[in-house]
Coordinates of C-alpha atoms and ligand atoms in Angstrom, one line a residue:
X1 CA 2.7 17.6 -19.1
X2 CA 2.8 15.0 -16.4
X3 CA 0.2 15.4 -13.8
X4 CA 2.1 14.9 -10.5
X5 CA 5.8 14.9 -10.7
X6 CA 8.6 14.6 -8.1
X7 CA 12.1 15.3 -9.1
X8 CA 15.2 14.5 -7.1
X9 CA 13.6 14.8 -3.7
X10 CA 16.1 14.6 -0.9
X11 CA 15.3 14.8 2.8
X12 CA 17.3 14.4 6.0
X13 CA 15.9 15.3 9.5
X14 CA 19.4 14.9 10.9
X15 CA 22.6 15.6 8.9
X16 CA 24.1 12.6 7.4
X17 CA 21.0 10.4 7.9
X18 CA 19.0 10.7 4.7
X19 CA 15.4 9.7 4.9
X20 CA 14.7 10.2 1.1
X21 CA 17.4 10.0 -1.5
X22 CA 17.1 11.2 -5.1
X23 CA 13.4 10.3 -5.2
X24 CA 11.8 11.0 -8.6
X25 CA 8.5 9.7 -9.9
X26 CA 5.7 10.8 -12.3
X27 CA 2.1 9.9 -11.6
X28 CA -0.5 10.2 -14.4
X29 CA -3.9 11.7 -13.7
X30 CA -6.4 9.3 -12.2
X31 CA -3.9 6.7 -11.2
X32 CA -4.0 4.8 -7.9
X33 CA -0.5 4.2 -6.9
X34 CA 0.3 1.9 -3.9
X35 CA 3.5 2.8 -2.0
X36 CA 5.0 -0.1 -0.1
X37 CA 7.8 -0.1 2.3
X38 CA 8.8 -1.2 5.7
X39 CA 8.4 1.0 8.8
X40 CA 10.9 3.8 8.8
X41 CA 11.5 3.7 5.0
X42 CA 10.3 7.3 4.6
X43 CA 6.8 6.8 3.4
X44 CA 5.1 9.3 5.7
X45 CA 7.8 11.9 5.1
X46 CA 7.3 11.5 1.3
X47 CA 3.5 12.1 1.6
X48 CA 4.0 15.2 3.8
X49 CA 6.5 16.6 1.3
X50 CA 4.1 16.0 -1.6
X51 CA 1.4 17.8 0.3
X52 CA 3.7 20.7 1.1
X53 CA 3.5 20.0 4.8
X54 CA 7.2 19.1 5.3
X55 CA 10.3 20.9 4.0
X56 CA 12.4 19.0 1.5
X57 CA 16.2 19.7 1.3
X58 CA 16.5 19.2 -2.5
X59 CA 14.2 18.5 -5.4
X60 CA 10.8 19.7 -6.5
X61 CA 7.1 18.7 -6.4
X62 CA 4.9 19.8 -9.3
X63 CA 1.2 19.4 -9.8
X64 CA 0.2 20.1 -13.4
X65 CA 3.5 22.1 -13.7
X66 CA 2.6 24.2 -10.7
X67 CA 5.3 24.0 -8.0
X68 CA 4.3 22.9 -4.5
X69 CA 5.9 25.2 -2.0
X70 CA 7.9 24.2 1.0
X71 CA 6.2 25.1 4.3
X72 CA 9.1 27.5 5.0
X73 CA 8.3 29.5 1.9
X74 CA 4.7 30.2 2.8
X75 CA 2.5 31.4 5.7
X76 CA -0.1 28.7 5.3
X77 CA 1.6 25.3 4.6
X78 CA -0.1 22.9 2.2
X79 CA -1.7 22.9 -1.2
X80 CA -5.4 22.9 -1.5
X81 CA -5.4 20.5 -4.5
X82 CA -3.5 17.9 -2.5
X83 CA -5.1 16.4 0.6
X84 CA -3.4 14.1 3.0
X85 CA -5.2 11.8 5.3
X86 CA -2.8 11.0 8.2
X87 CA -2.5 7.6 9.7
X88 CA -4.2 8.8 12.9
X89 CA -7.0 10.6 11.1
X90 CA -8.3 12.9 13.7
X91 CA -12.1 13.3 13.5
X92 CA -13.6 15.9 15.8
X93 CA -15.1 13.6 18.5
X94 CA -17.9 16.0 19.5
X95 CA -19.0 16.8 15.9
X96 CA -21.3 14.7 13.8
X97 CA -20.4 12.8 10.7
X98 CA -21.9 15.7 8.6
X99 CA -20.1 18.3 10.5
X100 CA -16.8 16.5 10.2
X101 CA -17.1 16.1 6.5
X102 CA -18.4 19.6 5.9
X103 CA -15.8 21.3 8.1
X104 CA -13.3 22.2 5.4
X105 CA -16.3 23.8 3.4
X106 CA -17.3 26.3 6.1
X107 CA -16.0 29.3 4.1
X108 CA -17.9 28.2 0.9
X109 CA -21.4 29.3 0.1
X110 CA -24.2 27.4 1.8
X111 CA -25.7 26.0 -1.4
X112 CA -22.4 24.5 -2.6
X113 CA -21.6 23.2 0.9
X114 CA -24.9 21.3 1.2
X115 CA -24.7 19.9 -2.3
X116 CA -21.1 18.7 -1.8
X117 CA -21.8 17.3 1.6
X118 CA -24.8 15.3 0.4
X119 CA -23.0 14.1 -2.6
X120 CA -20.2 12.7 -0.4
X121 CA -22.6 11.2 2.2
X122 CA -24.3 9.4 -0.6
X123 CA -21.2 8.3 -2.3
X124 CA -19.7 6.9 0.9
X125 CA -22.9 5.3 2.1
X126 CA -22.8 7.5 5.2
X127 CA -26.3 9.0 4.9
X128 CA -27.7 6.8 7.7
X129 CA -24.9 7.9 10.0
X130 CA -24.9 11.6 9.2
X131 CA -26.0 12.8 12.6
X132 CA -24.0 10.3 14.6
X133 CA -20.7 11.0 16.4
X134 CA -17.5 9.3 15.3
X135 CA -17.4 6.9 18.3
X136 CA -20.7 5.5 17.3
X137 CA -19.2 4.3 14.0
X138 CA -17.1 1.3 13.1
X139 CA -13.4 1.8 12.3
X140 CA -14.1 1.4 8.6
X141 CA -16.9 4.0 8.7
X142 CA -14.7 6.4 10.6
X143 CA -12.0 6.0 8.0
X144 CA -14.6 6.8 5.3
X145 CA -15.5 9.9 7.1
X146 CA -11.9 11.0 7.2
X147 CA -11.5 10.3 3.5
X148 CA -14.7 12.0 2.6
X149 CA -13.6 15.1 4.6
X150 CA -10.3 15.1 2.7
X151 CA -12.3 15.0 -0.6
X152 CA -14.8 17.7 0.4
X153 CA -12.9 20.5 -1.4
X154 CA -12.5 18.4 -4.6
X155 CA -8.7 18.0 -4.4
X156 CA -7.0 16.6 -7.5
X157 CA -4.7 14.4 -5.4
X158 CA -5.5 12.3 -2.4
X159 CA -2.7 11.0 -0.2
X160 CA -3.5 8.2 2.3
X161 CA -1.1 7.2 5.0
X162 CA -1.7 3.6 6.0
X163 CA -5.5 3.9 5.7
X164 CA -6.1 0.4 6.9
X165 CA -3.7 0.0 9.7
X166 CA -6.4 0.2 12.4
X167 CA -9.0 -2.0 10.7
X168 CA -9.4 -5.8 10.8
X169 CA -9.1 -7.8 7.6
X170 CA -12.8 -8.0 6.8
X171 CA -13.3 -4.3 7.3
X172 CA -10.3 -3.6 5.2
X173 CA -11.4 -5.8 2.3
X174 CA -14.8 -4.2 2.2
X175 CA -13.5 -0.7 2.5
X176 CA -11.0 -1.3 -0.3
X177 CA -13.7 -2.5 -2.6
X178 CA -15.7 0.6 -2.0
X179 CA -12.8 3.0 -2.2
X180 CA -11.6 1.7 -5.6
X181 CA -15.0 2.4 -7.2
X182 CA -15.3 5.8 -5.6
X183 CA -11.8 6.9 -6.7
X184 CA -12.6 5.9 -10.2
X185 CA -15.8 7.8 -10.2
X186 CA -14.2 10.9 -8.8
X187 CA -11.2 10.5 -11.2
X188 CA -9.0 11.5 -8.3
X189 CA -5.3 10.6 -8.3
X190 CA -4.4 8.6 -5.3
X191 CA -1.1 7.8 -3.6
X192 CA -1.6 5.5 -0.7
X193 CA 0.9 4.0 1.7
X194 CA 0.8 0.5 3.1
X195 CA 3.1 -2.1 4.4
X196 CA 0.7 -4.9 3.3
X197 CA 1.3 -6.0 -0.2
X198 CA -2.2 -7.6 -0.4
X199 CA -3.8 -4.2 0.2
X200 CA -1.7 -2.6 -2.4
X201 CA -2.6 -5.3 -4.9
X202 CA -6.3 -4.9 -4.3
X203 CA -6.5 -1.1 -4.5
X204 CA -3.8 0.1 -6.8
X205 CA -3.1 0.3 -10.6
X206 CA 0.7 0.3 -10.0
X207 CA 3.0 -0.4 -7.2
X208 CA 6.0 1.6 -6.0
X209 CA 8.4 -0.2 -3.7
X210 CA 10.4 1.9 -1.4
X211 CA 13.4 0.9 0.7
X212 CA 15.5 3.1 2.9
X213 CA 14.3 6.2 1.2
X214 CA 14.9 5.0 -2.4
X215 CA 12.6 3.6 -5.1
X216 CA 13.7 0.1 -5.7
X217 CA 11.0 -0.8 -8.3
X218 CA 7.8 0.7 -9.8
X219 CA 5.3 -0.9 -12.1
X220 CA 2.4 -3.2 -12.5
X221 CA 2.2 -5.9 -9.8
X222 CA 2.4 -8.8 -12.4
X223 CA 5.6 -7.3 -13.9
X224 CA 7.2 -6.9 -10.5
X225 CA 6.2 -10.4 -9.5
X226 CA 7.6 -11.9 -12.7
X227 CA 10.8 -9.8 -12.6
X228 CA 11.6 -8.5 -9.2
X229 CA 14.7 -6.4 -9.3
X230 CA 15.8 -7.2 -5.7
X231 CA 15.3 -10.0 -3.3
X232 CA 13.3 -7.6 -1.1
X233 CA 10.8 -6.9 -3.8
X234 CA 10.4 -10.7 -4.5
X235 CA 9.9 -11.4 -0.8
X236 CA 7.1 -8.9 -0.5
X237 CA 5.1 -11.3 -2.7
X238 CA 6.1 -14.7 -1.3
X239 CA 8.6 -16.7 0.7
X240 CA 11.7 -17.6 -1.3
X241 CA 13.4 -21.0 -1.0
X242 CA 17.2 -20.9 -1.4
X243 CA 18.5 -23.4 -3.8
X244 CA 21.3 -25.5 -2.2
X245 CA 24.8 -25.0 -3.6
X246 CA 23.6 -22.2 -5.9
X247 CA 24.3 -18.8 -4.5
X248 CA 21.6 -16.2 -4.9
X249 CA 19.2 -18.6 -6.6
X250 CA 15.7 -19.0 -5.3
X251 CA 12.5 -20.8 -6.1
X252 CA 9.0 -19.8 -4.9
X253 CA 6.8 -22.2 -3.0
X254 CA 4.1 -21.9 -5.7
X255 CA 6.6 -23.0 -8.4
X256 CA 7.3 -26.4 -6.7
X257 CA 5.5 -29.6 -7.6
X258 CA 5.0 -32.2 -5.0
X259 CA 5.3 -35.8 -6.1
X260 CA 5.3 -39.3 -4.6
X261 CA 8.5 -40.3 -6.6
X262 CA 11.1 -38.8 -8.8
X263 CA 12.6 -35.5 -7.8
X264 CA 14.4 -33.9 -5.0
X265 CA 13.8 -36.0 -1.9
X266 CA 12.4 -34.3 1.1
X267 CA 10.6 -34.9 4.4
X268 CA 7.5 -33.1 5.7
X269 CA 8.3 -31.6 9.1
X270 CA 5.5 -29.1 9.6
X271 CA 2.0 -28.5 8.1
X272 CA -0.1 -25.4 8.3
X273 CA -3.7 -25.2 7.1
X274 CA -4.2 -22.1 4.9
X275 CA -7.3 -21.1 3.0
X276 CA -6.1 -22.3 -0.4
X277 CA -3.6 -25.0 0.4
X278 CA -1.6 -26.7 3.2
X279 CA 1.7 -25.0 3.7
X280 CA 4.4 -27.6 4.3
X281 CA 7.8 -27.1 5.7
X282 CA 10.1 -29.8 4.3
X283 CA 13.7 -30.8 5.0
X284 CA 15.7 -31.6 1.9
X285 CA 17.8 -34.8 2.2
X286 CA 21.5 -34.6 2.9
X287 CA 21.3 -30.8 3.3
X288 CA 20.6 -28.6 6.2
X289 CA 18.0 -27.0 4.0
X290 CA 14.4 -26.2 4.8
X291 CA 11.9 -25.3 2.2
X292 CA 8.3 -24.1 2.3
X293 CA 6.1 -25.7 -0.3
X294 CA 2.4 -25.7 -1.2
X295 CA 0.3 -28.8 -1.0
X296 CA -2.8 -27.7 -2.9
X297 CA -4.5 -31.2 -2.9
X298 CA -3.8 -31.5 0.9
X299 CA -2.7 -35.1 0.6
X300 CA 0.7 -35.0 2.4
X301 CA 1.1 -35.5 6.2
X302 CA 3.7 -34.8 8.8
X303 CA 6.6 -37.3 8.4
X304 CA 5.8 -38.2 4.8
X305 CA 8.7 -38.6 2.3
X306 CA 8.0 -36.5 -0.8
X307 CA 9.8 -35.6 -4.0
X308 CA 10.0 -32.0 -5.3
X309 CA 10.3 -30.7 -8.9
X310 CA 10.6 -27.2 -10.4
X311 CA 11.3 -25.7 -13.8
X312 CA 14.6 -23.8 -14.3
X313 CA 12.6 -21.0 -15.9
X314 CA 11.0 -20.3 -12.5
X315 CA 14.3 -19.8 -10.7
X316 CA 14.9 -16.3 -9.5
X317 CA 18.5 -15.1 -9.7
X318 CA 19.7 -12.0 -7.9
Ligands
ADP401 P1 7.6 5.5 7.5 O1 6.4 6.3 7.3 O2 8.0 4.7 6.2 O3 7.6 4.6 8.6 P2 8.8 8.0 8.2 O4 8.8 8.9 7.0 O5 7.8 8.2 9.2 O6 8.8 6.5 7.7 O7 10.2 8.1 8.9 C1 11.4 7.9 8.2 C2 12.6 8.2 9.1 O8 12.6 9.5 9.5 C3 12.5 7.4 10.4 O9 13.8 7.0 10.8 C4 12.0 8.4 11.4 O10 12.4 8.1 12.7 C5 12.6 9.7 10.9 N1 11.6 10.9 11.2 C6 10.4 11.0 10.7 N2 9.8 12.1 11.1 C7 10.8 12.8 11.8 C8 10.9 14.1 12.5 N3 9.8 14.9 12.4 N4 12.0 14.4 13.0 C9 13.1 13.6 13.0 N5 13.1 12.3 12.4 C10 12.0 12.0 11.8
MG402 MG1 4.6 6.2 8.4

């Protein structure tokens, strides 16, 4: 029995314009899967369908072999074991952190509610803020409140739609570190959407790359990096340099050696300081070709003539 299973999901809001096409995937229990795709590729639609909050035209969603109903088949849309945190997570502005997190538990008995609430406040490091209002918290803390609220009823599956889109890069990095540990501890299965590959790499066990409503690749990051099936998947990781006179052949900046002599002659025309290296733009001689290369020893300057080398084994062919 697979834990969460989608089979042949098809969805179009307007006839003839499919948003999801023949989408099938199985997700094991406890996995954190990062879903990457550009804006409009159907990511939010997919999450809503999994949560039973949007009708699908074809296909099925199963959680532990229990079928998730379409909204049109039920009076109360949604599935209590599957919780979705929307991109604009709406916290109640006039309710405290505790009230926001405990809200879904109002119908449960007092004892359980208090226990669960305090467990989550502790786990998320929100105890000191429990009596504050959302606007008194940082963006990262607000996002934690939204996630804690979604986890209050102990769902088996947590769906996060672009959870970091309103946070800055430091807040995001810190939140990701915390979330990864919490998800492991809770053994919750997580599907989260992002358009930032780095976030997906930091948080997920596996990646699923979506393009125009179709899965183009699924697997471990290192496998997709080593053998991207499409140029789109490859470009998510790094820039690709087109090899002159060889159609559909590319080399990554990181695979190119920079030398003072012997190799493909080039001239440095731009230099950008990055945290781990200088990124150089170089013009290849006799060609109207520009490449991006990495100067890890930061020894080349604008205008320098340099020579480039790479191994054939590192060439990507599509
Ligand atoms: P993503 O989350 O990857 O940006 P969405 O699932 O939000 O993609 O949207 C996919 C496509 O479906 C887009 O072209 C969007 O305009 C369209 N779409 C999304 N929701 C609706 C809706 N409720 N009605 C009509 N079209 C929609
Ligand atoms: Mg979206």
